[in-house]
Short mmCIF file of C-alpha atoms in Angstrom, two decimals:
data_model
loop_
_atom_site.label_atom_id
_atom_site.label_comp_id
_atom_site.label_asym_id
_atom_site.label_seq_id
_atom_site.Cartn_x
_atom_site.Cartn_y
_atom_site.Cartn_z
CA UNK L 952 -11.51 -60.48 10.24
CA UNK L 953 -11.21 -59.59 6.58
CA UNK L 954 -8.36 -57.17 7.33
CA UNK L 955 -6.71 -59.38 9.96
CA UNK L 956 -7.84 -57.29 12.88
CA UNK L 957 -5.65 -58.31 15.79
CA UNK L 958 -7.38 -56.10 18.36
CA UNK L 959 -5.50 -52.85 17.85
CA UNK L 960 -7.51 -49.63 18.08
CA UNK L 961 -7.23 -45.98 19.03
CA UNK L 962 -10.10 -43.72 20.13
CA UNK L 963 -10.09 -40.07 21.08
CA UNK L 964 -12.83 -37.73 22.29
CA UNK L 965 -12.37 -34.06 23.11
CA UNK L 966 -14.10 -30.75 23.64
CA UNK L 967 -12.88 -27.20 23.20
CA UNK L 968 -14.21 -23.79 24.16
CA UNK L 969 -13.19 -20.32 23.08
CA UNK L 970 -12.89 -17.60 25.72
CA UNK L 971 -12.81 -13.93 24.77
CA UNK L 972 -10.25 -12.26 27.02
CA UNK L 973 -10.67 -8.64 25.81
CA UNK L 974 -14.40 -8.02 26.38
CA UNK L 975 -15.34 -8.64 22.75
CA UNK L 976 -18.77 -10.05 23.55
CA UNK L 977 -19.66 -7.01 25.66
CA UNK L 978 -18.59 -4.71 22.84
CA UNK L 979 -20.71 -6.68 20.36
CA UNK L 980 -23.69 -6.32 22.69
CA UNK L 981 -23.10 -2.56 22.81
CA UNK L 982 -23.21 -2.40 19.01
CA UNK L 983 -26.38 -4.50 18.95
CA UNK L 984 -28.07 -2.23 21.52
CA UNK L 985 -27.34 0.81 19.35
CA UNK L 986 -28.70 -1.04 16.30
CA UNK L 987 -31.96 -1.71 18.16
CA UNK L 988 -32.24 1.95 19.18
CA UNK L 989 -31.61 3.02 15.58
CA UNK L 990 -34.31 0.65 14.33
CA UNK L 991 -36.76 2.16 16.83
CA UNK L 992 -35.83 5.66 15.65
CA UNK L 993 -36.43 4.59 12.04
CA UNK L 994 -39.87 3.31 13.00
CA UNK L 995 -40.65 6.63 14.69
CA UNK L 996 -39.46 8.50 11.60
CA UNK L 997 -41.70 6.37 9.37
CA UNK L 998 -44.66 6.96 11.70
CA UNK L 999 -43.94 10.72 11.68
CA UNK L 1000 -43.95 10.88 7.91
CA UNK L 1001 -47.06 8.71 7.64
CA UNK L 1002 -48.90 10.98 10.07
CA UNK L 1003 -47.82 13.99 8.02
CA UNK L 1004 -49.04 12.35 4.80
CA UNK L 1005 -52.43 11.75 6.43
CA UNK L 1006 -52.57 15.35 7.65
CA UNK L 1007 -51.75 16.71 4.19
CA UNK L 1008 -54.37 14.47 2.56
CA UNK L 1009 -57.06 15.50 5.05
CA UNK L 1010 -56.20 19.18 4.62
CA UNK L 1011 -56.66 18.87 0.88
CA UNK L 1012 -59.95 17.08 1.37
CA UNK L 1013 -61.18 19.93 3.59
CA UNK L 1014 -60.22 22.49 0.97
CA UNK L 1015 -62.00 20.47 -1.71
CA UNK L 1016 -65.13 20.43 0.47
CA UNK L 1017 -64.90 24.20 0.81
CA UNK L 1018 -64.53 24.58 -2.94
CA UNK L 1019 -67.53 22.34 -3.56
CA UNK L 1020 -69.59 24.37 -1.09
CA UNK L 1021 -68.55 27.59 -2.82
CA UNK L 1022 -69.56 26.20 -6.20
CA UNK L 1023 -72.90 25.06 -4.76
CA UNK L 1024 -73.58 28.58 -3.45
CA UNK L 1025 -72.63 30.03 -6.83
CA UNK L 1026 -74.93 27.55 -8.58
CA UNK L 1027 -77.83 28.70 -6.43
CA UNK L 1028 -77.07 32.31 -7.38
CA UNK L 1029 -76.78 31.47 -11.09
CA UNK L 1030 -80.02 29.48 -11.02
CA UNK L 1031 -81.78 32.51 -9.60
CA UNK L 1032 -80.13 34.66 -12.26
CA UNK L 1033 -81.30 32.30 -15.01
CA UNK L 1034 -84.81 32.36 -13.61
CA UNK L 1035 -84.81 36.16 -13.50
CA UNK L 1036 -83.39 36.41 -17.02
CA UNK L 1037 -86.02 34.10 -18.46
CA UNK L 1038 -88.80 36.10 -16.77
CA UNK L 1039 -87.46 39.32 -18.24
CA UNK L 1040 -87.05 37.65 -21.62
CA UNK L 1041 -90.71 36.66 -21.57
CA UNK L 1042 -91.53 40.27 -20.75
CA UNK L 1043 -89.39 41.37 -23.71
CA UNK L 1044 -87.06 43.29 -21.41
CA UNK L 1045 -83.89 41.41 -22.43
CA UNK L 1046 -82.72 39.46 -25.44
CA UNK L 1047 -82.23 35.72 -25.83
CA UNK L 1048 -78.48 36.35 -25.66
CA UNK L 1049 -78.86 37.30 -22.00
CA UNK L 1050 -80.67 34.04 -21.29
CA UNK L 1051 -77.99 32.01 -23.06
CA UNK L 1052 -75.19 33.84 -21.25
CA UNK L 1053 -76.71 33.15 -17.85
CA UNK L 1054 -77.40 29.52 -18.76
CA UNK L 1055 -73.84 28.93 -20.01
CA UNK L 1056 -72.36 30.44 -16.87
CA UNK L 1057 -74.54 28.13 -14.76
CA UNK L 1058 -73.41 25.07 -16.73
CA UNK L 1059 -69.78 26.14 -16.34
CA UNK L 1060 -70.08 26.25 -12.56
CA UNK L 1061 -71.89 22.88 -12.51
CA UNK L 1062 -69.03 21.33 -14.48
CA UNK L 1063 -66.49 22.78 -12.05
CA UNK L 1064 -68.39 21.28 -9.11
CA UNK L 1065 -68.48 17.87 -10.81
CA UNK L 1066 -64.72 17.99 -11.32
CA UNK L 1067 -64.16 18.92 -7.68
CA UNK L 1068 -66.42 16.09 -6.52
CA UNK L 1069 -64.38 13.65 -8.58
CA UNK L 1070 -61.18 14.98 -7.01
CA UNK L 1071 -62.74 14.62 -3.56
CA UNK L 1072 -63.56 10.97 -4.20
CA UNK L 1073 -59.99 10.29 -5.28
CA UNK L 1074 -58.73 12.07 -2.15
CA UNK L 1075 -60.93 9.89 0.06
CA UNK L 1076 -59.46 6.78 -1.54
CA UNK L 1077 -55.95 8.13 -0.92
CA UNK L 1078 -56.71 8.78 2.77
CA UNK L 1079 -58.20 5.32 3.27
CA UNK L 1080 -55.14 3.81 1.62
CA UNK L 1081 -52.85 5.66 4.00
CA UNK L 1082 -54.95 4.45 6.94
CA UNK L 1083 -54.89 0.86 5.70
CA UNK L 1084 -58.66 0.77 5.26
CA UNK L 1085 -60.99 -0.19 2.46
CA UNK L 1086 -60.97 2.38 -0.39
CA UNK L 1087 -64.72 2.98 -0.10
CA UNK L 1088 -64.80 3.26 3.71
CA UNK L 1089 -66.62 6.29 5.10
CA UNK L 1090 -64.73 9.02 6.93
CA UNK L 1091 -66.22 11.55 9.31
CA UNK L 1092 -63.83 14.49 9.32
CA UNK L 1093 -63.89 17.38 11.75
CA UNK L 1094 -63.35 20.28 9.37
CA UNK L 1095 -63.34 23.05 11.99
CA UNK L 1096 -60.10 25.01 12.14
CA UNK L 1097 -58.84 28.50 12.86
CA UNK L 1098 -56.70 30.21 10.26
CA UNK L 1099 -55.46 32.85 12.71
CA UNK L 1100 -53.73 30.36 15.02
CA UNK L 1101 -50.88 32.03 16.91
CA UNK L 1102 -47.65 30.12 16.37
CA UNK L 1103 -45.07 29.65 19.13
CA UNK L 1104 -41.80 31.59 18.85
CA UNK L 1105 -39.45 30.39 16.13
CA UNK L 1106 -36.58 29.72 18.54
CA UNK L 1107 -38.83 27.52 20.66
CA UNK L 1108 -39.85 25.43 17.65
CA UNK L 1109 -36.26 25.08 16.51
CA UNK L 1110 -35.14 23.86 19.94
CA UNK L 1111 -38.06 21.45 20.02
CA UNK L 1112 -37.15 20.12 16.59
CA UNK L 1113 -33.58 19.46 17.71
CA UNK L 1114 -34.93 17.55 20.71
CA UNK L 1115 -37.75 15.63 19.01
CA UNK L 1116 -36.71 14.79 15.45
CA UNK L 1117 -36.34 10.99 15.08
CA UNK L 1118 -33.98 11.33 12.11
CA UNK L 1119 -31.61 13.48 14.19
CA UNK L 1120 -31.86 10.95 17.01
CA UNK L 1121 -30.97 8.23 14.51
CA UNK L 1122 -27.96 10.27 13.37
CA UNK L 1123 -26.84 10.72 16.98
CA UNK L 1124 -27.17 6.99 17.48
CA UNK L 1125 -25.04 6.55 14.37
CA UNK L 1126 -22.29 8.44 16.20
CA UNK L 1127 -22.74 6.17 19.22
CA UNK L 1128 -22.55 3.14 16.97
CA UNK L 1129 -19.28 4.38 15.48
CA UNK L 1130 -17.84 4.68 18.99
CA UNK L 1131 -19.10 1.19 19.87
CA UNK L 1132 -17.56 -0.18 16.68
CA UNK L 1133 -14.27 1.50 17.61
CA UNK L 1134 -14.25 -0.22 21.00
CA UNK L 1135 -15.21 -3.51 19.34
CA UNK L 1136 -12.38 -3.19 16.82
CA UNK L 1137 -9.92 -2.50 19.62
CA UNK L 1138 -11.21 -5.48 21.59
CA UNK L 1139 -11.00 -7.70 18.51
CA UNK L 1140 -7.23 -7.22 18.21
CA UNK L 1141 -6.81 -10.13 20.61
CA UNK L 1142 -8.49 -13.21 19.24
CA UNK L 1143 -10.25 -15.63 21.53
CA UNK L 1144 -8.22 -18.07 23.57
CA UNK L 1145 -9.13 -21.73 23.05
CA UNK L 1146 -9.07 -24.26 25.90
CA UNK L 1147 -9.50 -27.94 25.05
CA UNK L 1148 -9.87 -31.16 27.03
CA UNK L 1149 -9.08 -34.48 25.36
CA UNK L 1150 -9.50 -38.11 26.47
CA UNK L 1151 -7.76 -40.83 24.43
CA UNK L 1152 -7.53 -44.60 24.68
CA UNK L 1153 -5.59 -47.10 22.56
CA UNK L 1154 -4.35 -50.69 22.53
CA UNK L 1155 -1.44 -52.11 20.58
CA UNK L 1156 -0.63 -55.67 19.51
CA UNK L 1157 3.08 -56.54 19.19
CA UNK L 1158 3.95 -59.82 17.52
CA UNK L 1159 5.95 -62.05 19.78
CA UNK L 1160 5.35 -59.90 22.84
CA UNK L 1161 2.99 -60.49 25.71
CA UNK L 1162 -0.50 -58.98 25.35
CA UNK L 1163 -0.45 -55.25 25.86
CA UNK L 1164 -2.77 -53.41 28.17
CA UNK L 1165 -5.04 -50.49 27.34
CA UNK L 1166 -3.40 -47.06 27.38
CA UNK L 1167 -5.44 -44.08 28.53
CA UNK L 1168 -4.50 -40.42 28.59
CA UNK L 1169 -6.06 -37.05 29.43
CA UNK L 1170 -4.77 -33.97 27.67
CA UNK L 1171 -5.41 -30.23 28.17
CA UNK L 1172 -4.62 -27.74 25.41
CA UNK L 1173 -4.45 -23.94 25.47
CA UNK L 1174 -4.25 -21.94 22.22
CA UNK L 1175 -3.27 -18.25 22.47
CA UNK L 1176 -3.18 -16.36 19.13
CA UNK L 1177 -0.70 -13.50 19.22
CA UNK L 1178 -1.52 -10.29 17.31
CA UNK L 1179 1.95 -9.88 15.88
CA UNK L 1180 0.98 -8.71 12.40
CA UNK L 1181 -2.81 -8.26 12.34
CA UNK L 1182 -3.90 -5.87 15.09
CA UNK L 1183 -7.22 -4.87 13.52
CA UNK L 1184 -5.83 -1.72 11.92
CA UNK L 1185 -8.37 -1.90 9.09
CA UNK L 1186 -11.38 -2.26 11.41
CA UNK L 1187 -10.15 0.58 13.62
CA UNK L 1188 -9.61 2.86 10.62
CA UNK L 1189 -13.08 2.03 9.27
CA UNK L 1190 -14.65 2.78 12.67
CA UNK L 1191 -12.81 6.12 12.84
CA UNK L 1192 -14.07 7.04 9.35
CA UNK L 1193 -17.63 6.11 10.38
CA UNK L 1194 -17.31 8.37 13.40
CA UNK L 1195 -16.17 11.33 11.26
CA UNK L 1196 -19.04 10.72 8.84
CA UNK L 1197 -21.58 10.49 11.68
CA UNK L 1198 -20.43 13.75 13.27
CA UNK L 1199 -20.53 15.58 9.94
CA UNK L 1200 -24.02 14.20 9.24
CA UNK L 1201 -25.25 15.29 12.66
CA UNK L 1202 -24.02 18.84 12.16
CA UNK L 1203 -25.47 19.06 8.65
CA UNK L 1204 -28.80 17.69 9.85
CA UNK L 1205 -28.97 20.21 12.70
CA UNK L 1206 -28.54 23.08 10.28
CA UNK L 1207 -31.02 21.55 7.83
CA UNK L 1208 -33.65 21.15 10.56
CA UNK L 1209 -33.31 24.75 11.68
CA UNK L 1210 -33.62 25.89 8.07
CA UNK L 1211 -36.72 23.75 7.48
CA UNK L 1212 -38.42 25.09 10.59
CA UNK L 1213 -37.53 28.71 9.79
CA UNK L 1214 -38.71 28.41 6.17
CA UNK L 1215 -42.05 26.84 7.03
CA UNK L 1216 -42.54 29.24 9.94
CA UNK L 1217 -42.00 32.36 7.81
CA UNK L 1218 -44.29 31.09 5.05
CA UNK L 1219 -47.03 30.26 7.57
CA UNK L 1220 -46.90 33.79 8.98
CA UNK L 1221 -47.12 35.36 5.51
CA UNK L 1222 -50.08 33.18 4.55
CA UNK L 1223 -51.84 34.05 7.79
CA UNK L 1224 -51.67 37.72 6.85
CA UNK L 1225 -53.09 36.99 3.38
CA UNK L 1226 -55.97 34.96 4.83
CA UNK L 1227 -56.74 37.69 7.35
CA UNK L 1228 -56.88 40.31 4.58
CA UNK L 1229 -59.33 38.19 2.63
CA UNK L 1230 -61.61 37.74 5.63
CA UNK L 1231 -61.65 41.39 6.67
CA UNK L 1232 -61.43 43.23 3.33
CA UNK L 1233 -61.72 41.26 0.13
CA UNK L 1234 -64.56 38.85 0.95
CA UNK L 1235 -67.05 41.51 2.17
CA UNK L 1236 -66.23 43.78 -0.76
CA UNK L 1237 -66.68 40.98 -3.32
CA UNK L 1238 -69.99 39.85 -1.83
CA UNK L 1239 -71.29 43.43 -1.85
CA UNK L 1240 -70.28 43.87 -5.49
CA UNK L 1241 -72.26 40.76 -6.47
CA UNK L 1242 -75.35 41.94 -4.56
CA UNK L 1243 -75.18 45.36 -6.18
CA UNK L 1244 -74.78 43.83 -9.65
CA UNK L 1245 -77.77 41.53 -9.15
CA UNK L 1246 -79.87 44.36 -7.80
CA UNK L 1247 -78.93 46.59 -10.72
CA UNK L 1248 -79.80 43.87 -13.21
CA UNK L 1249 -83.21 43.27 -11.64
CA UNK L 1250 -83.87 46.99 -11.91
CA UNK L 1251 -82.71 47.06 -15.51
CA UNK L 1252 -79.76 49.37 -14.82
CA UNK L 1253 -76.95 47.06 -15.99
CA UNK L 1254 -76.74 44.21 -18.54
CA UNK L 1255 -76.45 40.56 -17.58
CA UNK L 1256 -72.82 40.49 -18.66
CA UNK L 1257 -71.90 42.77 -15.77
CA UNK L 1258 -73.63 40.44 -13.34
CA UNK L 1259 -71.80 37.42 -14.75
CA UNK L 1260 -68.50 39.28 -14.56
CA UNK L 1261 -69.15 40.23 -10.93
CA UNK L 1262 -69.98 36.63 -10.05
CA UNK L 1263 -66.92 35.35 -11.86
CA UNK L 1264 -64.70 37.81 -10.02
CA UNK L 1265 -66.23 36.66 -6.77
CA UNK L 1266 -65.67 33.00 -7.74
CA UNK L 1267 -62.06 33.73 -8.72
CA UNK L 1268 -61.54 35.58 -5.45
CA UNK L 1269 -62.95 32.66 -3.52
CA UNK L 1270 -60.79 30.23 -5.49
CA UNK L 1271 -57.73 32.32 -4.70
CA UNK L 1272 -58.66 32.31 -1.03
CA UNK L 1273 -59.11 28.54 -0.96
CA UNK L 1274 -55.81 28.07 -2.79
CA UNK L 1275 -54.14 30.25 -0.19
CA UNK L 1276 -55.87 28.29 2.55
CA UNK L 1277 -54.62 25.04 1.03
CA UNK L 1278 -51.07 26.41 0.93
CA UNK L 1279 -51.39 27.52 4.55
CA UNK L 1280 -52.57 24.11 5.71
CA UNK L 1281 -49.81 22.38 3.75
CA UNK L 1282 -47.29 24.79 5.29
CA UNK L 1283 -48.59 24.02 8.77
CA UNK L 1284 -48.22 20.31 8.05
CA UNK L 1285 -44.70 20.89 6.77
CA UNK L 1286 -43.90 22.89 9.90
CA UNK L 1287 -45.19 20.07 12.06
CA UNK L 1288 -43.10 17.60 10.08
CA UNK L 1289 -40.03 19.81 10.46
CA UNK L 1290 -40.52 20.14 14.23
CA UNK L 1291 -41.07 16.41 14.63
CA UNK L 1292 -43.80 16.79 17.23
CA UNK L 1293 -47.30 18.21 17.46
CA UNK L 1294 -47.39 21.93 16.67
CA UNK L 1295 -50.42 23.99 17.79
CA UNK L 1296 -52.41 23.57 14.62
CA UNK L 1297 -56.02 23.43 13.40
CA UNK L 1298 -58.32 20.99 15.13
CA UNK L 1299 -59.12 19.25 11.85
CA UNK L 1300 -56.02 17.11 12.24
CA UNK L 1301 -58.02 14.94 14.62
CA UNK L 1302 -60.63 12.88 12.76
CA UNK L 1303 -62.39 9.60 13.25
CA UNK L 1304 -63.96 7.00 11.04
CA UNK L 1305 -67.67 6.37 11.18
CA UNK L 1306 -67.25 2.58 11.06
CA UNK L 1307 -64.81 2.30 13.96
#
């Protein structure tokens, strides 16, 4: 009324729908399927590395336990030596210097054991953190293992690594994704067709003319974009470059995997030989030297310094062995990580928590 409405109006309602005519949606689904497979491979890779971190941490804990046991055995020997030295000092067979030397050596070994126990506690916290458990949770670890484990042939492990490595699988999927992106870019050259349906109604008022009726109309529209200038050349070129990069990465990763397996395999074999030599030659000889030194001291044939030196050599030999053992276990873990699947390895890799 305020604007002198005389009854004229026009109303329109319409809908439109785009239709891909080149299979674009199917190509997008192909890319999405490859993305899902790549995400699964990344999860497997993360799980593989987490399992290796746990294995390495447990191996180090086992070596620390061995070192603590060795120090405890040496403490028992030194305590007996101190007791013997004090008895001989009371009998005026040795000087006070001998007593002090034996006592200082005992205190040195006790300090080493305390340091190792502190390191063990820190290692337990690290393992519980990796397992997502409370830092002070108790672990019951099966520490039995065989250091003379026979490894499979190198070629077999390399083939297995090529088949099982999740990172290589992810790289292969990257090549598949580049191919899917190429097909998607080719399909995207033709944009979607648009089909529309429109219903309109209007009424006009003409001064001096008879009243007009209502006009109604139905319209159908079809929009077809033509790729005259933009044919997706940039997307196709980018997909081609991604394919080249994926193939180069796959080849480089294959060579890297074979090198990792070969390096860890050769080091494991060398360390096995060193451990075997210690068990068959060095350990018995060192233990016999300590027994002879202690026997000679009790009989008054050698001074206490020779006994301490023999025990220190034995302790250093044992420390060297445990260091070699630690390197061997870390090498086995690295070999398992390089292969990407379980390698015949010590049984200590299976452990359980007491509070489960």
